[in-house]
mmCIF file of C-alpha atoms in Angstrom:
data_model
loop_
_atom_site.group_PDB
_atom_site.id
_atom_site.type_symbol
_atom_site.label_atom_id
_atom_site.label_comp_id
_atom_site.label_asym_id
_atom_site.label_seq_id
_atom_site.Cartn_x
_atom_site.Cartn_y
_atom_site.Cartn_z
ATOM 1 C CA UNK A 1 0.000 0.000 0.000
ATOM 2 C CA UNK A 2 1.320 3.411 -0.952
ATOM 3 C CA UNK A 3 0.899 6.144 1.645
ATOM 4 C CA UNK A 4 1.101 9.787 0.679
ATOM 5 C CA UNK A 5 0.381 12.738 2.979
ATOM 6 C CA UNK A 6 -0.017 16.314 1.781
ATOM 7 C CA UNK A 7 -0.030 19.012 4.407
ATOM 8 C CA UNK A 8 -1.924 22.231 3.887
ATOM 9 C CA UNK A 9 -4.398 24.626 5.453
ATOM 10 C CA UNK A 10 -8.108 23.901 5.832
ATOM 11 C CA UNK A 11 -10.076 20.819 6.855
ATOM 12 C CA UNK A 12 -8.478 17.433 7.185
ATOM 13 C CA UNK A 13 -9.501 15.417 4.158
ATOM 14 C CA UNK A 14 -8.687 11.771 3.492
ATOM 15 C CA UNK A 15 -8.830 10.376 -0.020
ATOM 16 C CA UNK A 16 -8.460 6.666 -0.495
ATOM 17 C CA UNK A 17 -7.925 5.160 -3.893
ATOM 18 C CA UNK A 18 -8.166 1.466 -4.761
ATOM 19 C CA UNK A 19 -10.506 -1.284 -5.930
ATOM 20 C CA UNK A 20 -13.756 -1.458 -3.997
ATOM 21 C CA UNK A 21 -13.317 -5.147 -3.281
ATOM 22 C CA UNK A 22 -9.826 -4.758 -1.835
ATOM 23 C CA UNK A 23 -9.681 -6.150 1.744
ATOM 24 C CA UNK A 24 -6.862 -3.734 2.487
ATOM 25 C CA UNK A 25 -8.958 -0.756 1.441
ATOM 26 C CA UNK A 26 -11.958 -1.973 3.401
ATOM 27 C CA UNK A 27 -9.842 -2.337 6.496
ATOM 28 C CA UNK A 28 -8.372 1.149 6.133
ATOM 29 C CA UNK A 29 -11.901 2.482 5.813
ATOM 30 C CA UNK A 30 -13.009 0.521 8.853
ATOM 31 C CA UNK A 31 -10.091 1.824 10.876
ATOM 32 C CA UNK A 32 -10.847 5.409 9.884
ATOM 33 C CA UNK A 33 -14.549 4.997 10.552
ATOM 34 C CA UNK A 34 -14.558 2.806 13.635
ATOM 35 C CA UNK A 35 -10.973 2.448 14.866
ATOM 36 C CA UNK A 36 -11.244 5.238 17.369
ATOM 37 C CA UNK A 37 -14.753 4.254 18.439
ATOM 38 C CA UNK A 38 -15.417 2.699 21.786
ATOM 39 C CA UNK A 39 -18.153 0.658 23.281
ATOM 40 C CA UNK A 40 -19.294 1.651 26.739
ATOM 41 C CA UNK A 41 -19.596 -1.115 29.256
ATOM 42 C CA UNK A 42 -19.574 -1.713 33.002
ATOM 43 C CA UNK A 43 -16.947 -3.747 34.781
ATOM 44 C CA UNK A 44 -17.523 -5.939 37.855
ATOM 45 C CA UNK A 45 -17.495 -2.945 40.207
ATOM 46 C CA UNK A 46 -20.104 -1.087 38.162
ATOM 47 C CA UNK A 47 -17.576 1.388 36.748
ATOM 48 C CA UNK A 48 -18.297 2.392 33.158
ATOM 49 C CA UNK A 49 -15.365 2.249 30.782
ATOM 50 C CA UNK A 50 -14.846 2.689 27.046
ATOM 51 C CA UNK A 51 -13.471 -0.354 25.266
ATOM 52 C CA UNK A 52 -11.897 -0.012 21.845
ATOM 53 C CA UNK A 53 -12.252 -2.921 19.386
ATOM 54 C CA UNK A 54 -8.594 -3.928 19.604
ATOM 55 C CA UNK A 55 -8.957 -4.450 23.370
ATOM 56 C CA UNK A 56 -11.782 -6.940 22.956
ATOM 57 C CA UNK A 57 -10.550 -10.520 23.154
ATOM 58 C CA UNK A 58 -13.920 -12.212 22.967
ATOM 59 C CA UNK A 59 -17.558 -11.622 23.854
ATOM 60 C CA UNK A 60 -20.568 -13.715 24.644
ATOM 61 C CA UNK A 61 -24.231 -13.380 25.478
ATOM 62 C CA UNK A 62 -25.603 -14.959 28.593
ATOM 63 C CA UNK A 63 -29.284 -14.568 29.440
ATOM 64 C CA UNK A 64 -29.623 -11.712 26.935
ATOM 65 C CA UNK A 65 -26.709 -9.814 28.435
ATOM 66 C CA UNK A 66 -23.530 -9.130 26.530
ATOM 67 C CA UNK A 67 -20.268 -9.838 28.311
ATOM 68 C CA UNK A 68 -17.059 -8.504 26.832
ATOM 69 C CA UNK A 69 -13.728 -9.971 27.829
ATOM 70 C CA UNK A 70 -10.448 -8.114 27.515
ATOM 71 C CA UNK A 71 -6.995 -9.354 28.520
ATOM 72 C CA UNK A 72 -7.586 -8.588 32.153
ATOM 73 C CA UNK A 73 -11.236 -7.785 32.785
ATOM 74 C CA UNK A 74 -14.830 -8.622 32.033
ATOM 75 C CA UNK A 75 -17.423 -6.001 31.148
ATOM 76 C CA UNK A 76 -21.188 -6.027 30.763
ATOM 77 C CA UNK A 77 -22.566 -4.047 27.820
ATOM 78 C CA UNK A 78 -26.056 -3.106 26.721
ATOM 79 C CA UNK A 79 -25.763 -3.774 22.995
ATOM 80 C CA UNK A 80 -26.338 -7.090 21.271
ATOM 81 C CA UNK A 81 -23.750 -9.556 20.053
ATOM 82 C CA UNK A 82 -24.928 -9.097 16.475
ATOM 83 C CA UNK A 83 -24.500 -5.342 16.622
ATOM 84 C CA UNK A 84 -21.009 -5.730 18.077
ATOM 85 C CA UNK A 85 -20.045 -8.074 15.266
ATOM 86 C CA UNK A 86 -21.619 -5.908 12.557
ATOM 87 C CA UNK A 87 -19.937 -2.795 13.877
ATOM 88 C CA UNK A 88 -16.400 -4.156 13.990
ATOM 89 C CA UNK A 89 -16.247 -7.263 11.802
ATOM 90 C CA UNK A 90 -13.702 -5.570 9.555
ATOM 91 C CA UNK A 91 -11.446 -5.147 12.553
ATOM 92 C CA UNK A 92 -11.330 -8.869 13.253
ATOM 93 C CA UNK A 93 -14.419 -9.554 15.357
ATOM 94 C CA UNK A 94 -15.780 -12.855 14.157
ATOM 95 C CA UNK A 95 -18.995 -14.644 15.062
ATOM 96 C CA UNK A 96 -17.910 -18.141 16.050
ATOM 97 C CA UNK A 97 -21.023 -19.468 17.734
ATOM 98 C CA UNK A 98 -24.655 -18.689 18.429
ATOM 99 C CA UNK A 99 -23.662 -16.645 21.448
ATOM 100 C CA UNK A 100 -19.962 -15.968 20.955
ATOM 101 C CA UNK A 101 -17.777 -13.509 19.085
ATOM 102 C CA UNK A 102 -13.993 -13.742 19.059
ATOM 103 C CA UNK A 103 -11.380 -11.218 17.997
ATOM 104 C CA UNK A 104 -9.277 -13.054 15.424
ATOM 105 C CA UNK A 105 -6.373 -10.741 16.162
ATOM 106 C CA UNK A 106 -6.358 -12.112 19.714
ATOM 107 C CA UNK A 107 -6.249 -15.749 18.653
ATOM 108 C CA UNK A 108 -2.935 -17.521 19.166
ATOM 109 C CA UNK A 109 -3.639 -20.773 17.360
ATOM 110 C CA UNK A 110 -6.383 -22.822 15.774
ATOM 111 C CA UNK A 111 -6.917 -26.544 16.156
ATOM 112 C CA UNK A 112 -9.022 -28.621 13.821
ATOM 113 C CA UNK A 113 -11.273 -30.957 15.819
ATOM 114 C CA UNK A 114 -13.238 -34.078 14.916
ATOM 115 C CA UNK A 115 -16.686 -33.244 13.585
ATOM 116 C CA UNK A 116 -15.541 -30.258 11.546
ATOM 117 C CA UNK A 117 -15.231 -27.842 14.448
ATOM 118 C CA UNK A 118 -12.263 -25.642 15.230
ATOM 119 C CA UNK A 119 -10.862 -24.777 18.617
ATOM 120 C CA UNK A 120 -9.356 -21.328 19.001
ATOM 121 C CA UNK A 121 -6.738 -20.730 21.677
ATOM 122 C CA UNK A 122 -6.806 -17.053 22.562
ATOM 123 C CA UNK A 123 -3.980 -15.016 24.025
ATOM 124 C CA UNK A 124 -5.451 -15.208 27.527
ATOM 125 C CA UNK A 125 -5.074 -18.979 27.372
ATOM 126 C CA UNK A 126 -8.799 -19.628 27.112
ATOM 127 C CA UNK A 127 -10.159 -21.927 24.432
ATOM 128 C CA UNK A 128 -13.193 -21.127 22.347
ATOM 129 C CA UNK A 129 -14.978 -23.594 20.139
ATOM 130 C CA UNK A 130 -15.913 -22.416 16.648
ATOM 131 C CA UNK A 131 -19.018 -24.333 15.728
ATOM 132 C CA UNK A 132 -19.402 -26.183 12.437
ATOM 133 C CA UNK A 133 -21.814 -23.581 11.102
ATOM 134 C CA UNK A 134 -19.227 -20.807 11.279
ATOM 135 C CA UNK A 135 -16.177 -22.781 10.141
ATOM 136 C CA UNK A 136 -16.630 -22.139 6.377
ATOM 137 C CA UNK A 137 -16.928 -18.396 7.063
ATOM 138 C CA UNK A 138 -13.786 -18.500 9.172
ATOM 139 C CA UNK A 139 -11.772 -20.280 6.483
ATOM 140 C CA UNK A 140 -13.034 -17.808 3.905
ATOM 141 C CA UNK A 141 -12.176 -14.861 6.139
ATOM 142 C CA UNK A 142 -8.681 -16.154 6.804
ATOM 143 C CA UNK A 143 -8.073 -16.666 3.109
ATOM 144 C CA UNK A 144 -9.785 -13.513 1.948
ATOM 145 C CA UNK A 145 -8.180 -11.013 4.264
ATOM 146 C CA UNK A 146 -10.948 -8.985 5.910
ATOM 147 C CA UNK B 1 -17.192 -19.154 33.543
ATOM 148 C CA UNK B 2 -13.841 -20.681 32.600
ATOM 149 C CA UNK B 3 -14.784 -23.931 34.302
ATOM 150 C CA UNK B 4 -18.153 -23.962 32.554
ATOM 151 C CA UNK B 5 -16.514 -23.379 29.174
ATOM 152 C CA UNK B 6 -14.016 -26.136 29.852
ATOM 153 C CA UNK B 7 -16.724 -28.630 30.771
ATOM 154 C CA UNK B 8 -18.863 -27.552 27.814
ATOM 155 C CA UNK B 9 -15.984 -27.981 25.389
ATOM 156 C CA UNK B 10 -15.070 -31.336 26.883
ATOM 157 C CA UNK B 11 -18.654 -32.606 26.687
ATOM 158 C CA UNK B 12 -19.016 -31.403 23.091
ATOM 159 C CA UNK B 13 -16.000 -33.412 22.025
ATOM 160 C CA UNK B 14 -16.801 -36.426 24.130
ATOM 161 C CA UNK B 15 -20.441 -36.789 23.104
ATOM 162 C CA UNK B 16 -19.569 -36.590 19.424
ATOM 163 C CA UNK B 17 -17.181 -39.511 19.746
ATOM 164 C CA UNK B 18 -19.649 -41.382 21.938
ATOM 165 C CA UNK B 19 -22.361 -40.953 19.302
ATOM 166 C CA UNK B 20 -20.033 -42.171 16.573
ATOM 167 C CA UNK B 21 -19.047 -45.320 18.475
ATOM 168 C CA UNK B 22 -22.651 -46.045 19.440
ATOM 169 C CA UNK B 23 -23.801 -45.619 15.855
ATOM 170 C CA UNK B 24 -21.138 -47.958 14.464
ATOM 171 C CA UNK B 25 -21.794 -50.590 17.146
ATOM 172 C CA UNK B 26 -25.542 -50.486 16.469
ATOM 173 C CA UNK B 27 -25.007 -50.596 12.718
ATOM 174 C CA UNK B 28 -22.821 -53.712 12.970
ATOM 175 C CA UNK B 29 -25.379 -55.275 15.299
ATOM 176 C CA UNK B 30 -28.146 -54.520 12.790
ATOM 177 C CA UNK B 31 -26.190 -56.217 9.991
ATOM 178 C CA UNK B 32 -25.410 -59.164 12.249
ATOM 179 C CA UNK B 33 -29.032 -59.588 13.315
ATOM 180 C CA UNK B 34 -30.307 -59.305 9.739
ATOM 181 C CA UNK B 35 -27.873 -62.006 8.659
ATOM 182 C CA UNK B 36 -29.202 -64.140 11.527
ATOM 183 C CA UNK B 37 -32.740 -63.557 10.286
ATOM 184 C CA UNK B 38 -33.748 -61.285 13.145
ATOM 185 C CA UNK B 39 -35.438 -57.936 12.681
ATOM 186 C CA UNK B 40 -35.132 -56.597 16.206
ATOM 187 C CA UNK B 41 -32.509 -55.499 18.688
ATOM 188 C CA UNK B 42 -33.036 -55.744 22.426
ATOM 189 C CA UNK B 43 -33.106 -52.509 24.373
ATOM 190 C CA UNK B 44 -30.612 -53.884 26.895
ATOM 191 C CA UNK B 45 -28.169 -54.497 24.045
ATOM 192 C CA UNK B 46 -28.626 -50.939 22.790
ATOM 193 C CA UNK B 47 -28.070 -49.620 26.282
ATOM 194 C CA UNK B 48 -24.953 -51.698 26.808
ATOM 195 C CA UNK B 49 -23.554 -50.488 23.467
ATOM 196 C CA UNK B 50 -24.247 -46.902 24.448
ATOM 197 C CA UNK B 51 -22.729 -47.454 27.897
ATOM 198 C CA UNK B 52 -19.516 -48.957 26.515
ATOM 199 C CA UNK B 53 -19.248 -46.163 23.931
ATOM 200 C CA UNK B 54 -19.740 -43.553 26.650
ATOM 201 C CA UNK B 55 -17.107 -45.180 28.844
ATOM 202 C CA UNK B 56 -14.587 -45.355 26.027
ATOM 203 C CA UNK B 57 -15.298 -41.804 24.825
ATOM 204 C CA UNK B 58 -14.664 -40.505 28.363
ATOM 205 C CA UNK B 59 -11.464 -42.542 28.671
ATOM 206 C CA UNK B 60 -10.355 -41.261 25.276
ATOM 207 C CA UNK B 61 -10.511 -37.644 26.435
ATOM 208 C CA UNK B 62 -8.235 -38.599 29.318
ATOM 209 C CA UNK B 63 -5.775 -40.470 27.088
ATOM 210 C CA UNK B 64 -5.737 -37.789 24.407
ATOM 211 C CA UNK B 65 -6.294 -34.418 26.057
ATOM 212 C CA UNK B 66 -6.501 -31.802 23.312
ATOM 213 C CA UNK B 67 -3.402 -29.839 24.207
ATOM 214 C CA UNK B 68 -1.087 -32.869 24.498
ATOM 215 C CA UNK B 69 0.870 -34.424 21.672
ATOM 216 C CA UNK B 70 -0.002 -37.861 20.438
ATOM 217 C CA UNK B 71 2.764 -40.108 21.762
ATOM 218 C CA UNK B 72 3.332 -43.781 20.982
ATOM 219 C CA UNK B 73 2.501 -44.649 24.558
ATOM 220 C CA UNK B 74 -0.829 -42.781 24.454
ATOM 221 C CA UNK B 75 -1.727 -44.358 21.086
ATOM 222 C CA UNK B 76 -0.893 -47.826 22.377
ATOM 223 C CA UNK B 77 -2.957 -47.296 25.516
ATOM 224 C CA UNK B 78 -5.867 -46.017 23.403
ATOM 225 C CA UNK B 79 -5.698 -49.083 21.129
ATOM 226 C CA UNK B 80 -5.578 -51.513 24.045
ATOM 227 C CA UNK B 81 -8.457 -49.792 25.800
ATOM 228 C CA UNK B 82 -10.533 -49.731 22.600
ATOM 229 C CA UNK B 83 -10.084 -53.474 22.231
ATOM 230 C CA UNK B 84 -10.886 -54.109 25.878
ATOM 231 C CA UNK B 85 -14.031 -51.965 25.686
ATOM 232 C CA UNK B 86 -15.470 -53.095 22.369
ATOM 233 C CA UNK B 87 -14.198 -56.664 22.032
ATOM 234 C CA UNK B 88 -14.668 -57.146 25.779
ATOM 235 C CA UNK B 89 -18.103 -55.534 25.675
ATOM 236 C CA UNK B 90 -19.163 -57.788 22.806
ATOM 237 C CA UNK B 91 -18.147 -60.870 24.774
ATOM 238 C CA UNK B 92 -19.484 -59.663 28.111
ATOM 239 C CA UNK B 93 -22.885 -58.539 26.836
ATOM 240 C CA UNK B 94 -23.126 -61.242 24.137
ATOM 241 C CA UNK B 95 -23.756 -58.723 21.336
ATOM 242 C CA UNK B 96 -22.836 -61.258 18.690
ATOM 243 C CA UNK B 97 -23.849 -64.504 20.361
ATOM 244 C CA UNK B 98 -23.563 -67.515 18.082
ATOM 245 C CA UNK B 99 -21.145 -65.908 15.636
ATOM 246 C CA UNK B 100 -18.759 -68.385 13.951
ATOM 247 C CA UNK B 101 -15.016 -68.050 14.581
ATOM 248 C CA UNK B 102 -14.347 -66.555 11.141
ATOM 249 C CA UNK B 103 -17.084 -63.987 11.805
ATOM 250 C CA UNK B 104 -15.489 -63.042 15.107
ATOM 251 C CA UNK B 105 -12.114 -62.645 13.400
ATOM 252 C CA UNK B 106 -13.749 -60.511 10.697
ATOM 253 C CA UNK B 107 -15.379 -58.262 13.312
ATOM 254 C CA UNK B 108 -12.074 -57.923 15.141
ATOM 255 C CA UNK B 109 -10.336 -56.987 11.889
ATOM 256 C CA UNK B 110 -13.078 -54.444 11.186
ATOM 257 C CA UNK B 111 -12.552 -52.988 14.653
ATOM 258 C CA UNK B 112 -8.784 -52.687 14.158
ATOM 259 C CA UNK B 113 -9.254 -51.180 10.696
ATOM 260 C CA UNK B 114 -11.777 -48.658 12.001
ATOM 261 C CA UNK B 115 -9.537 -47.718 14.919
ATOM 262 C CA UNK B 116 -6.556 -47.354 12.593
ATOM 263 C CA UNK B 117 -8.497 -45.044 10.301
ATOM 264 C CA UNK B 118 -9.727 -42.970 13.225
ATOM 265 C CA UNK B 119 -6.225 -42.681 14.652
ATOM 266 C CA UNK B 120 -4.825 -41.620 11.295
ATOM 267 C CA UNK B 121 -7.598 -39.095 10.728
ATOM 268 C CA UNK B 122 -7.449 -37.607 14.206
ATOM 269 C CA UNK B 123 -3.740 -37.548 14.789
ATOM 270 C CA UNK B 124 -2.401 -36.734 11.327
ATOM 271 C CA UNK B 125 -5.034 -35.188 9.065
ATOM 272 C CA UNK B 126 -6.438 -32.933 11.790
ATOM 273 C CA UNK B 127 -2.948 -32.038 12.955
ATOM 274 C CA UNK B 128 -1.960 -31.011 9.440
ATOM 275 C CA UNK B 129 -5.169 -29.015 9.062
ATOM 276 C CA UNK B 130 -4.522 -27.312 12.397
ATOM 277 C CA UNK B 131 -1.026 -26.286 11.303
ATOM 278 C CA UNK B 132 -2.422 -24.893 8.042
ATOM 279 C CA UNK B 133 -5.209 -23.015 9.827
ATOM 280 C CA UNK B 134 -2.785 -21.463 12.296
ATOM 281 C CA UNK B 135 -0.532 -20.366 9.450
ATOM 282 C CA UNK B 136 -3.545 -18.798 7.677
ATOM 283 C CA UNK B 137 -4.408 -17.036 10.925
ATOM 284 C CA UNK B 138 -0.882 -15.642 11.283
ATOM 285 C CA UNK B 139 -0.996 -14.397 7.676
ATOM 286 C CA UNK B 140 -4.381 -12.790 8.328
ATOM 287 C CA UNK B 141 -3.097 -11.074 11.461
ATOM 288 C CA UNK B 142 0.018 -9.895 9.673
ATOM 289 C CA UNK B 143 -2.044 -8.484 6.802
ATOM 290 C CA UNK B 144 -4.353 -6.696 9.206
ATOM 291 C CA UNK B 145 -1.749 -5.376 11.578
ATOM 292 C CA UNK B 146 1.007 -4.402 9.168
ATOM 293 C CA UNK B 147 -0.217 -0.836 8.998
ATOM 294 C CA UNK B 148 -2.030 -0.380 12.307
#
């Protein structure tokens, strides 16, 4: 990717040039649009904190509540799992089960299991099972880029 | 939560293998009974097949925990236990009562062949696929993080 910056007076304007289908371009767009965004959630002590997408390791819904796990803490958020995935899927959040989303950038290794499922070992040492239904999408995502 | 996830993951793997063993045992019993001219299987036989399959599937998760490498010793133990469970179960619960010697030998050969294929599939094919998947993941992460 070629990066060129031109400095001048006036508003900050970003022009991106490239094929629409390029995963690289889509990710740059996603970073510009959502990279600095945060989701607001409460930790165990009830303190509200902003969590950026790169801090999310994985998330799950339990009894209609969304729990977000980072490297060191667990947060409870008000949004749905689907909205979390839709918002930041370009940044690596991947739906890996009916009630689970994992950040692929936080996955250390993948293990193919009998029955067509895949086990993901995340950087916190936890293991998350990617159900059969989501395995084709995962393989496609890993091959396709975004 | 971690403990729940661990148990859930363990049960998911175990019950899949249990179902596979139960299905194969029942299928062989069906063929055997049809050849004997019988159209039914006793519930106690079904239950004993399920019980043995459950026992072996649980033992298998102990012999081959996911994170450990497949050693010769573990493979040997697995093979011995499989024979004890299934050949022993067949004798103990009389699943194939009245089978001629050649039939028994054939069933034993089928068992060894099936176990061999499972071992090859689980320990080599899945291992190779895992290595490929992890490499794809690293490439994906590198692509996505190269200009963060």
